[in-house]
């Protein structure tokens, strides 16, 4: 569906050359929801603009729907863009137009007859859950409703790819969940490929099949969301995963326990899928003469299955602790000893 090969994008400034995207290789499958996560300045916004030809790469090749878009003519690029739509963080609606007129706008540009436009707009209003609001203006809508208009407008020309540029970061958590549920529904009902960029791991967790982590213009880690949650390799990925699996209170508790039990060990257990339902902790306490404190526990759900973390403080004989860790690993539960520094 989408292939990026050795893609780089450089910008020349008075201060010198900025490498926004640095030798990125990605393959995005048809019909999946693919997440690209990174902090500000990571290069993710530039990358998504490369996917619909709003930016041209300095080097490399981009293929979308079997069309190599890095060297085609402007006329052919416009045809490709009709099948690659985008929704934005701040909605980008036309404030002087009603909901229906905003949704109809790309159809007008494409020369679709008036009657066909009206039929399509009605379908889209129902699809995104805005029945009865076709005559409203954007100023009369909530943030979530505005984004629903943006989604409907992006779907007007029946695209095959939907690009989402921080589409929920301006919304409150409850509205974010409703928009993400809508995107999942659209993906399943229409078979639409969705590429979503964000700086929030909760968004990746809820909606994405696979994820690429960007830092300094590079993709530093990539994989199935559940696998990345289970075993993040790069420091930045671990930071993102901790947004979901840990909290500030747990971190303070960890620090306090390090001071109280300098000879004990803090162990992070990672459960995936059916492992989240196993009584690992009760077995551990029964089989080993150890003092076990639960620091923090959490179970999250991704599109690929459940993901759980449990942080334990274990105090006792060093050999017994090592045997306990070996026992946990034998249950196919990933363990990580949290450093005491």
mmCIF file of C-alpha atoms in Angstrom:
data_model
loop_
_atom_site.group_PDB
_atom_site.id
_atom_site.type_symbol
_atom_site.label_atom_id
_atom_site.label_comp_id
_atom_site.label_asym_id
_atom_site.label_seq_id
_atom_site.Cartn_x
_atom_site.Cartn_y
_atom_site.Cartn_z
ATOM 1 C CA UNK A 1 0.000 0.000 0.000
ATOM 2 C CA UNK A 2 2.619 2.579 1.131
ATOM 3 C CA UNK A 3 6.363 2.117 0.869
ATOM 4 C CA UNK A 4 9.114 4.534 1.883
ATOM 5 C CA UNK A 5 12.640 3.673 0.802
ATOM 6 C CA UNK A 6 15.650 5.632 2.082
ATOM 7 C CA UNK A 7 13.571 8.790 2.482
ATOM 8 C CA UNK A 8 15.335 11.964 3.628
ATOM 9 C CA UNK A 9 14.089 15.537 3.752
ATOM 10 C CA UNK A 10 16.412 18.477 4.338
ATOM 11 C CA UNK A 11 15.579 22.162 4.734
ATOM 12 C CA UNK A 12 18.050 24.975 4.122
ATOM 13 C CA UNK A 13 17.909 27.800 6.662
ATOM 14 C CA UNK A 14 20.076 30.784 7.565
ATOM 15 C CA UNK A 15 21.424 28.726 10.444
ATOM 16 C CA UNK A 16 22.345 25.853 8.127
ATOM 17 C CA UNK A 17 20.789 22.621 6.879
ATOM 18 C CA UNK A 18 18.102 20.935 8.976
ATOM 19 C CA UNK A 19 17.564 17.206 8.446
ATOM 20 C CA UNK A 20 13.877 16.744 9.267
ATOM 21 C CA UNK A 21 13.626 13.145 8.007
ATOM 22 C CA UNK A 22 16.750 11.009 7.931
ATOM 23 C CA UNK A 23 16.899 7.851 5.786
ATOM 24 C CA UNK A 24 13.522 6.411 6.771
ATOM 25 C CA UNK A 25 12.309 3.042 5.503
ATOM 26 C CA UNK A 26 8.724 1.982 6.191
ATOM 27 C CA UNK A 27 6.075 -0.299 4.748
ATOM 28 C CA UNK A 28 2.425 0.311 5.641
ATOM 29 C CA UNK A 29 -0.002 -2.483 4.813
ATOM 30 C CA UNK A 30 -3.350 -2.040 3.125
ATOM 31 C CA UNK A 31 -6.226 -1.713 5.582
ATOM 32 C CA UNK A 32 -4.147 -1.320 8.742
ATOM 33 C CA UNK A 33 -3.996 1.553 11.208
ATOM 34 C CA UNK A 34 -0.337 2.544 11.423
ATOM 35 C CA UNK A 35 0.901 4.916 14.114
ATOM 36 C CA UNK A 36 3.915 7.215 13.989
ATOM 37 C CA UNK A 37 4.852 8.568 17.408
ATOM 38 C CA UNK A 38 7.456 11.087 18.458
ATOM 39 C CA UNK A 39 7.953 14.244 20.437
ATOM 40 C CA UNK A 40 7.960 17.720 18.874
ATOM 41 C CA UNK A 41 10.750 18.058 16.342
ATOM 42 C CA UNK A 42 11.049 14.306 15.729
ATOM 43 C CA UNK A 43 10.123 14.715 12.042
ATOM 44 C CA UNK A 44 6.751 12.980 12.086
ATOM 45 C CA UNK A 45 4.751 15.930 10.683
ATOM 46 C CA UNK A 46 7.207 16.321 7.818
ATOM 47 C CA UNK A 47 7.012 12.594 7.162
ATOM 48 C CA UNK A 48 3.228 12.574 6.878
ATOM 49 C CA UNK A 49 3.341 15.564 4.478
ATOM 50 C CA UNK A 50 5.700 13.551 2.298
ATOM 51 C CA UNK A 51 3.087 10.812 2.002
ATOM 52 C CA UNK A 52 0.630 12.999 0.079
ATOM 53 C CA UNK A 53 3.160 15.018 -1.866
ATOM 54 C CA UNK A 54 2.779 18.260 0.104
ATOM 55 C CA UNK A 55 6.538 17.983 0.573
ATOM 56 C CA UNK A 56 9.046 16.487 -1.829
ATOM 57 C CA UNK A 57 11.795 14.307 -0.358
ATOM 58 C CA UNK A 58 15.392 15.379 -0.819
ATOM 59 C CA UNK A 59 16.217 11.765 -1.608
ATOM 60 C CA UNK A 60 14.540 8.372 -1.635
ATOM 61 C CA UNK A 61 11.370 6.874 -3.075
ATOM 62 C CA UNK A 62 7.728 6.890 -1.943
ATOM 63 C CA UNK A 63 5.181 4.501 -3.439
ATOM 64 C CA UNK A 64 1.466 4.910 -2.673
ATOM 65 C CA UNK A 65 -1.053 2.503 -4.208
ATOM 66 C CA UNK A 66 1.575 1.248 -6.662
ATOM 67 C CA UNK A 67 2.292 4.821 -7.825
ATOM 68 C CA UNK A 68 5.744 6.260 -7.284
ATOM 69 C CA UNK A 69 4.886 9.817 -6.202
ATOM 70 C CA UNK A 70 8.350 11.306 -5.816
ATOM 71 C CA UNK A 71 8.899 11.903 -9.517
ATOM 72 C CA UNK A 72 5.428 12.063 -11.144
ATOM 73 C CA UNK A 73 3.981 15.157 -12.778
ATOM 74 C CA UNK A 74 1.834 17.634 -10.848
ATOM 75 C CA UNK A 75 -1.301 16.528 -12.728
ATOM 76 C CA UNK A 76 -0.788 12.889 -11.741
ATOM 77 C CA UNK A 77 0.086 13.905 -8.197
ATOM 78 C CA UNK A 78 -3.271 15.676 -7.909
ATOM 79 C CA UNK A 79 -4.971 12.425 -8.921
ATOM 80 C CA UNK A 80 -3.047 10.541 -6.216
ATOM 81 C CA UNK A 81 -4.032 13.160 -3.625
ATOM 82 C CA UNK A 82 -7.708 12.508 -4.323
ATOM 83 C CA UNK A 83 -7.130 9.043 -2.870
ATOM 84 C CA UNK A 84 -5.007 10.271 0.051
ATOM 85 C CA UNK A 85 -6.936 12.538 2.433
ATOM 86 C CA UNK A 86 -5.848 14.260 5.635
ATOM 87 C CA UNK A 87 -7.444 15.420 8.869
ATOM 88 C CA UNK A 88 -5.772 18.020 11.050
ATOM 89 C CA UNK A 89 -5.268 18.946 14.690
ATOM 90 C CA UNK A 90 -7.137 22.254 14.389
ATOM 91 C CA UNK A 91 -9.851 21.012 12.004
ATOM 92 C CA UNK A 92 -9.147 23.543 9.161
ATOM 93 C CA UNK A 93 -12.852 24.070 8.487
ATOM 94 C CA UNK A 94 -14.322 26.886 6.386
ATOM 95 C CA UNK A 95 -16.059 29.005 9.015
ATOM 96 C CA UNK A 96 -18.411 30.734 6.563
ATOM 97 C CA UNK A 97 -19.779 27.367 5.365
ATOM 98 C CA UNK A 98 -22.203 25.027 7.082
ATOM 99 C CA UNK A 99 -21.364 21.469 8.057
ATOM 100 C CA UNK A 100 -22.906 20.156 4.829
ATOM 101 C CA UNK A 101 -21.120 22.773 2.728
ATOM 102 C CA UNK A 102 -17.773 21.981 4.352
ATOM 103 C CA UNK A 103 -18.200 18.292 3.592
ATOM 104 C CA UNK A 104 -19.295 19.065 0.020
ATOM 105 C CA UNK A 105 -16.321 21.325 -0.689
ATOM 106 C CA UNK A 106 -13.892 18.667 -2.040
ATOM 107 C CA UNK A 107 -16.725 17.249 -4.156
ATOM 108 C CA UNK A 108 -17.278 20.678 -5.700
ATOM 109 C CA UNK A 109 -13.583 20.921 -6.542
ATOM 110 C CA UNK A 110 -13.747 17.456 -8.130
ATOM 111 C CA UNK A 111 -16.689 18.562 -10.300
ATOM 112 C CA UNK A 112 -19.242 16.175 -8.801
ATOM 113 C CA UNK A 113 -22.831 17.111 -9.861
ATOM 114 C CA UNK A 114 -25.017 18.812 -7.250
ATOM 115 C CA UNK A 115 -27.456 15.926 -6.711
ATOM 116 C CA UNK A 116 -24.639 13.429 -6.252
ATOM 117 C CA UNK A 117 -22.952 15.817 -3.839
ATOM 118 C CA UNK A 118 -26.102 16.071 -1.726
ATOM 119 C CA UNK A 119 -26.469 12.287 -1.566
ATOM 120 C CA UNK A 120 -22.842 11.785 -0.605
ATOM 121 C CA UNK A 121 -22.952 14.515 2.050
ATOM 122 C CA UNK A 122 -26.028 12.916 3.637
ATOM 123 C CA UNK A 123 -24.236 9.541 3.754
ATOM 124 C CA UNK A 124 -21.179 11.080 5.391
ATOM 125 C CA UNK A 125 -23.139 13.065 7.974
ATOM 126 C CA UNK A 126 -24.764 9.814 9.078
ATOM 127 C CA UNK A 127 -21.440 7.963 9.010
ATOM 128 C CA UNK A 128 -19.755 10.372 11.421
ATOM 129 C CA UNK A 129 -22.781 10.801 13.699
ATOM 130 C CA UNK A 130 -23.780 14.390 12.895
ATOM 131 C CA UNK A 131 -27.404 13.831 11.941
ATOM 132 C CA UNK A 132 -29.438 17.021 12.319
ATOM 133 C CA UNK A 133 -26.414 19.299 12.223
ATOM 134 C CA UNK A 134 -25.953 19.714 8.468
ATOM 135 C CA UNK A 135 -27.048 23.356 8.609
ATOM 136 C CA UNK A 136 -24.900 24.257 11.612
ATOM 137 C CA UNK A 137 -21.818 26.440 11.251
ATOM 138 C CA UNK A 138 -18.465 25.414 12.782
ATOM 139 C CA UNK A 139 -18.824 28.077 15.511
ATOM 140 C CA UNK A 140 -21.917 26.215 16.745
ATOM 141 C CA UNK A 141 -20.096 22.908 17.174
ATOM 142 C CA UNK A 142 -17.990 21.352 19.918
ATOM 143 C CA UNK A 143 -14.380 20.365 19.246
ATOM 144 C CA UNK A 144 -15.305 16.738 18.731
ATOM 145 C CA UNK A 145 -18.102 17.659 16.322
ATOM 146 C CA UNK A 146 -15.733 19.882 14.340
ATOM 147 C CA UNK A 147 -13.314 16.975 14.001
ATOM 148 C CA UNK A 148 -16.171 14.746 12.821
ATOM 149 C CA UNK A 149 -16.840 17.300 10.082
ATOM 150 C CA UNK A 150 -13.147 17.181 9.191
ATOM 151 C CA UNK A 151 -13.276 13.391 8.976
ATOM 152 C CA UNK A 152 -16.420 13.443 6.833
ATOM 153 C CA UNK A 153 -14.857 15.996 4.493
ATOM 154 C CA UNK A 154 -11.704 13.883 4.202
ATOM 155 C CA UNK A 155 -13.826 10.876 3.211
ATOM 156 C CA UNK A 156 -15.875 12.755 0.602
ATOM 157 C CA UNK A 157 -13.907 11.574 -2.439
ATOM 158 C CA UNK A 158 -13.726 7.965 -1.204
ATOM 159 C CA UNK A 159 -9.991 7.933 -0.411
ATOM 160 C CA UNK A 160 -7.979 4.784 0.077
ATOM 161 C CA UNK A 161 -5.629 6.349 2.643
ATOM 162 C CA UNK A 162 -6.482 8.671 5.541
ATOM 163 C CA UNK A 163 -3.661 10.651 7.130
ATOM 164 C CA UNK A 164 -4.281 11.962 10.654
ATOM 165 C CA UNK A 165 -1.999 14.779 11.810
ATOM 166 C CA UNK A 166 -2.334 14.943 15.627
ATOM 167 C CA UNK A 167 -6.081 14.651 15.022
ATOM 168 C CA UNK A 168 -7.033 14.311 18.711
ATOM 169 C CA UNK A 169 -4.420 16.386 20.565
ATOM 170 C CA UNK A 170 -6.730 19.435 20.783
ATOM 171 C CA UNK A 171 -9.538 17.364 22.339
ATOM 172 C CA UNK A 172 -10.351 16.320 25.900
ATOM 173 C CA UNK A 173 -9.838 12.625 26.834
ATOM 174 C CA UNK A 174 -13.496 11.607 26.518
ATOM 175 C CA UNK A 175 -13.884 13.285 23.118
ATOM 176 C CA UNK A 176 -10.561 11.776 22.016
ATOM 177 C CA UNK A 177 -11.901 8.296 22.782
ATOM 178 C CA UNK A 178 -15.059 8.947 20.737
ATOM 179 C CA UNK A 179 -13.029 10.159 17.735
ATOM 180 C CA UNK A 180 -10.694 7.165 17.960
ATOM 181 C CA UNK A 181 -13.706 4.833 18.121
ATOM 182 C CA UNK A 182 -15.032 6.539 14.982
ATOM 183 C CA UNK A 183 -11.712 6.027 13.172
ATOM 184 C CA UNK A 184 -11.689 2.343 14.147
ATOM 185 C CA UNK A 185 -15.246 1.983 12.834
ATOM 186 C CA UNK A 186 -14.346 3.699 9.555
ATOM 187 C CA UNK A 187 -11.276 1.498 9.169
ATOM 188 C CA UNK A 188 -13.324 -1.659 9.681
ATOM 189 C CA UNK A 189 -16.350 -0.640 7.607
ATOM 190 C CA UNK A 190 -14.524 0.910 4.656
ATOM 191 C CA UNK A 191 -11.250 -1.024 4.712
ATOM 192 C CA UNK A 192 -9.463 2.318 4.799
ATOM 193 C CA UNK A 193 -5.723 2.482 5.489
ATOM 194 C CA UNK A 194 -5.088 5.000 8.276
ATOM 195 C CA UNK A 195 -1.725 6.582 9.074
ATOM 196 C CA UNK A 196 -1.818 8.461 12.351
ATOM 197 C CA UNK A 197 0.853 10.648 13.925
ATOM 198 C CA UNK A 198 0.766 11.540 17.594
ATOM 199 C CA UNK A 199 2.868 12.214 20.684
ATOM 200 C CA UNK A 200 0.476 10.269 22.925
ATOM 201 C CA UNK A 201 1.049 6.561 23.513
ATOM 202 C CA UNK A 202 -2.549 6.159 24.704
ATOM 203 C CA UNK A 203 -3.684 6.894 21.143
ATOM 204 C CA UNK A 204 -1.300 4.290 19.722
ATOM 205 C CA UNK A 205 -2.437 1.768 22.329
ATOM 206 C CA UNK A 206 -6.128 2.168 21.547
ATOM 207 C CA UNK A 207 -6.219 2.324 17.767
ATOM 208 C CA UNK A 208 -3.056 1.139 15.998
ATOM 209 C CA UNK A 209 -2.010 -2.245 14.652
ATOM 210 C CA UNK A 210 1.659 -1.264 14.267
ATOM 211 C CA UNK A 211 3.782 1.697 15.330
ATOM 212 C CA UNK A 212 6.986 3.451 14.308
ATOM 213 C CA UNK A 213 8.841 5.535 16.898
ATOM 214 C CA UNK A 214 10.660 8.619 15.563
ATOM 215 C CA UNK A 215 13.495 10.575 17.118
ATOM 216 C CA UNK A 216 15.711 13.191 15.461
ATOM 217 C CA UNK A 217 14.243 12.439 12.042
ATOM 218 C CA UNK A 218 14.864 8.697 12.251
ATOM 219 C CA UNK A 219 12.650 5.684 12.880
ATOM 220 C CA UNK A 220 14.409 4.197 15.902
ATOM 221 C CA UNK A 221 11.937 1.378 16.584
ATOM 222 C CA UNK A 222 9.061 -0.283 14.736
ATOM 223 C CA UNK A 223 6.755 -3.228 15.271
ATOM 224 C CA UNK A 224 3.364 -4.560 16.303
ATOM 225 C CA UNK A 225 1.936 -2.400 19.079
ATOM 226 C CA UNK A 226 1.614 -5.291 21.527
ATOM 227 C CA UNK A 227 5.227 -6.361 20.916
ATOM 228 C CA UNK A 228 6.493 -2.812 21.385
ATOM 229 C CA UNK A 229 4.562 -2.529 24.659
ATOM 230 C CA UNK A 230 5.890 -5.873 25.829
ATOM 231 C CA UNK A 231 9.537 -5.245 25.018
ATOM 232 C CA UNK A 232 10.436 -1.633 24.153
ATOM 233 C CA UNK A 233 14.081 -1.473 23.119
ATOM 234 C CA UNK A 234 14.979 2.212 22.793
ATOM 235 C CA UNK A 235 14.990 4.662 25.740
ATOM 236 C CA UNK A 236 12.483 6.939 23.998
ATOM 237 C CA UNK A 237 10.129 3.995 23.391
ATOM 238 C CA UNK A 238 10.346 3.037 27.056
ATOM 239 C CA UNK A 239 9.379 6.609 27.950
ATOM 240 C CA UNK A 240 6.318 6.428 25.704
ATOM 241 C CA UNK A 241 5.259 3.032 27.067
ATOM 242 C CA UNK A 242 5.619 4.322 30.628
ATOM 243 C CA UNK A 243 3.017 7.010 29.794
ATOM 244 C CA UNK A 244 0.464 4.212 29.797
ATOM 245 C CA UNK A 245 1.907 1.627 32.192
ATOM 246 C CA UNK A 246 3.263 3.841 34.972
ATOM 247 C CA UNK A 247 2.402 7.074 36.744
ATOM 248 C CA UNK A 248 4.108 9.745 38.853
ATOM 249 C CA UNK A 249 2.816 8.311 42.133
ATOM 250 C CA UNK A 250 4.263 4.902 41.280
ATOM 251 C CA UNK A 251 7.621 6.483 40.498
ATOM 252 C CA UNK A 252 7.676 8.183 43.915
ATOM 253 C CA UNK A 253 6.771 4.883 45.602
ATOM 254 C CA UNK A 254 9.614 3.153 43.754
ATOM 255 C CA UNK A 255 12.067 5.759 45.012
ATOM 256 C CA UNK A 256 10.835 5.410 48.599
ATOM 257 C CA UNK A 257 11.146 1.616 48.488
ATOM 258 C CA UNK A 258 14.695 1.857 47.143
ATOM 259 C CA UNK A 259 15.599 3.835 50.256
ATOM 260 C CA UNK A 260 13.738 1.533 52.665
ATOM 261 C CA UNK A 261 15.015 -1.721 51.120
ATOM 262 C CA UNK A 262 18.445 -1.037 49.617
ATOM 263 C CA UNK A 263 19.176 -4.779 49.338
ATOM 264 C CA UNK A 264 15.838 -5.725 47.818
ATOM 265 C CA UNK A 265 14.934 -5.717 44.149
ATOM 266 C CA UNK A 266 12.317 -3.870 42.171
ATOM 267 C CA UNK A 267 10.962 -6.098 39.411
ATOM 268 C CA UNK A 268 8.746 -5.049 36.546
ATOM 269 C CA UNK A 269 6.583 -7.861 35.142
ATOM 270 C CA UNK A 270 5.043 -7.553 31.682
ATOM 271 C CA UNK A 271 2.021 -9.711 30.819
ATOM 272 C CA UNK A 272 0.593 -10.134 27.329
ATOM 273 C CA UNK A 273 -2.718 -11.656 26.237
ATOM 274 C CA UNK A 274 -3.856 -14.624 28.357
ATOM 275 C CA UNK A 275 -0.913 -14.099 30.722
ATOM 276 C CA UNK A 276 -2.822 -11.178 32.286
ATOM 277 C CA UNK A 277 -5.267 -13.704 33.790
ATOM 278 C CA UNK A 278 -2.668 -16.023 35.356
ATOM 279 C CA UNK A 279 -2.305 -16.013 39.184
ATOM 280 C CA UNK A 280 1.465 -15.478 39.002
ATOM 281 C CA UNK A 281 1.709 -13.441 42.193
ATOM 282 C CA UNK A 282 -0.075 -15.967 44.415
ATOM 283 C CA UNK A 283 2.146 -18.774 43.087
ATOM 284 C CA UNK A 284 5.231 -16.643 43.722
ATOM 285 C CA UNK A 285 4.312 -15.983 47.359
ATOM 286 C CA UNK A 286 3.417 -19.637 48.020
ATOM 287 C CA UNK A 287 6.632 -21.100 46.563
ATOM 288 C CA UNK A 288 9.250 -18.654 47.824
ATOM 289 C CA UNK A 289 10.029 -17.271 51.277
ATOM 290 C CA UNK A 290 10.114 -13.641 50.213
ATOM 291 C CA UNK A 291 8.543 -10.357 51.229
ATOM 292 C CA UNK A 292 6.638 -9.018 48.223
ATOM 293 C CA UNK A 293 5.142 -5.527 47.943
ATOM 294 C CA UNK A 294 2.993 -4.469 45.005
ATOM 295 C CA UNK A 295 4.167 -1.021 43.903
ATOM 296 C CA UNK A 296 1.910 -0.532 40.920
ATOM 297 C CA UNK A 297 -0.226 -2.574 38.551
ATOM 298 C CA UNK A 298 -2.056 -1.829 35.356
ATOM 299 C CA UNK A 299 -3.852 -3.672 32.561
ATOM 300 C CA UNK A 300 -4.335 -1.933 29.206
ATOM 301 C CA UNK A 301 -5.946 -3.124 26.016
ATOM 302 C CA UNK A 302 -4.530 -2.775 22.520
ATOM 303 C CA UNK A 303 -6.069 -3.826 19.208
ATOM 304 C CA UNK A 304 -3.948 -6.984 19.355
ATOM 305 C CA UNK A 305 -4.816 -7.986 22.919
ATOM 306 C CA UNK A 306 -4.329 -7.173 26.590
ATOM 307 C CA UNK A 307 -1.098 -5.788 27.992
ATOM 308 C CA UNK A 308 -0.406 -5.648 31.719
ATOM 309 C CA UNK A 309 2.418 -4.459 33.950
ATOM 310 C CA UNK A 310 3.072 -5.193 37.603
ATOM 311 C CA UNK A 311 5.917 -3.612 39.561
ATOM 312 C CA UNK A 312 6.975 -5.593 42.643
ATOM 313 C CA UNK A 313 9.410 -4.851 45.433
ATOM 314 C CA UNK A 314 10.931 -8.184 46.531
ATOM 315 C CA UNK A 315 13.017 -8.457 49.695
ATOM 316 C CA UNK A 316 14.733 -11.557 51.030
ATOM 317 C CA UNK A 317 17.589 -13.950 50.368
ATOM 318 C CA UNK A 318 19.412 -13.063 47.133
ATOM 319 C CA UNK A 319 19.391 -16.659 45.891
ATOM 320 C CA UNK A 320 15.671 -16.975 46.583
ATOM 321 C CA UNK A 321 15.023 -13.743 44.657
ATOM 322 C CA UNK A 322 16.967 -15.072 41.666
ATOM 323 C CA UNK A 323 14.981 -18.322 41.759
ATOM 324 C CA UNK A 324 11.731 -16.327 41.939
ATOM 325 C CA UNK A 325 12.707 -14.310 38.864
ATOM 326 C CA UNK A 326 13.586 -17.526 37.023
ATOM 327 C CA UNK A 327 10.184 -18.946 37.999
ATOM 328 C CA UNK A 328 8.414 -15.870 36.615
ATOM 329 C CA UNK A 329 10.348 -16.125 33.342
ATOM 330 C CA UNK A 330 9.363 -19.788 33.063
ATOM 331 C CA UNK A 331 5.715 -18.653 33.054
ATOM 332 C CA UNK A 332 6.564 -16.736 29.858
ATOM 333 C CA UNK A 333 6.190 -13.418 31.668
ATOM 334 C CA UNK A 334 8.817 -10.860 30.742
ATOM 335 C CA UNK A 335 10.730 -9.441 33.727
ATOM 336 C CA UNK A 336 12.937 -6.399 34.094
ATOM 337 C CA UNK A 337 14.998 -5.538 37.164
ATOM 338 C CA UNK A 338 14.642 -1.817 37.811
ATOM 339 C CA UNK A 339 18.057 -0.365 38.586
ATOM 340 C CA UNK A 340 18.724 0.996 42.028
ATOM 341 C CA UNK A 341 20.475 4.122 40.736
#
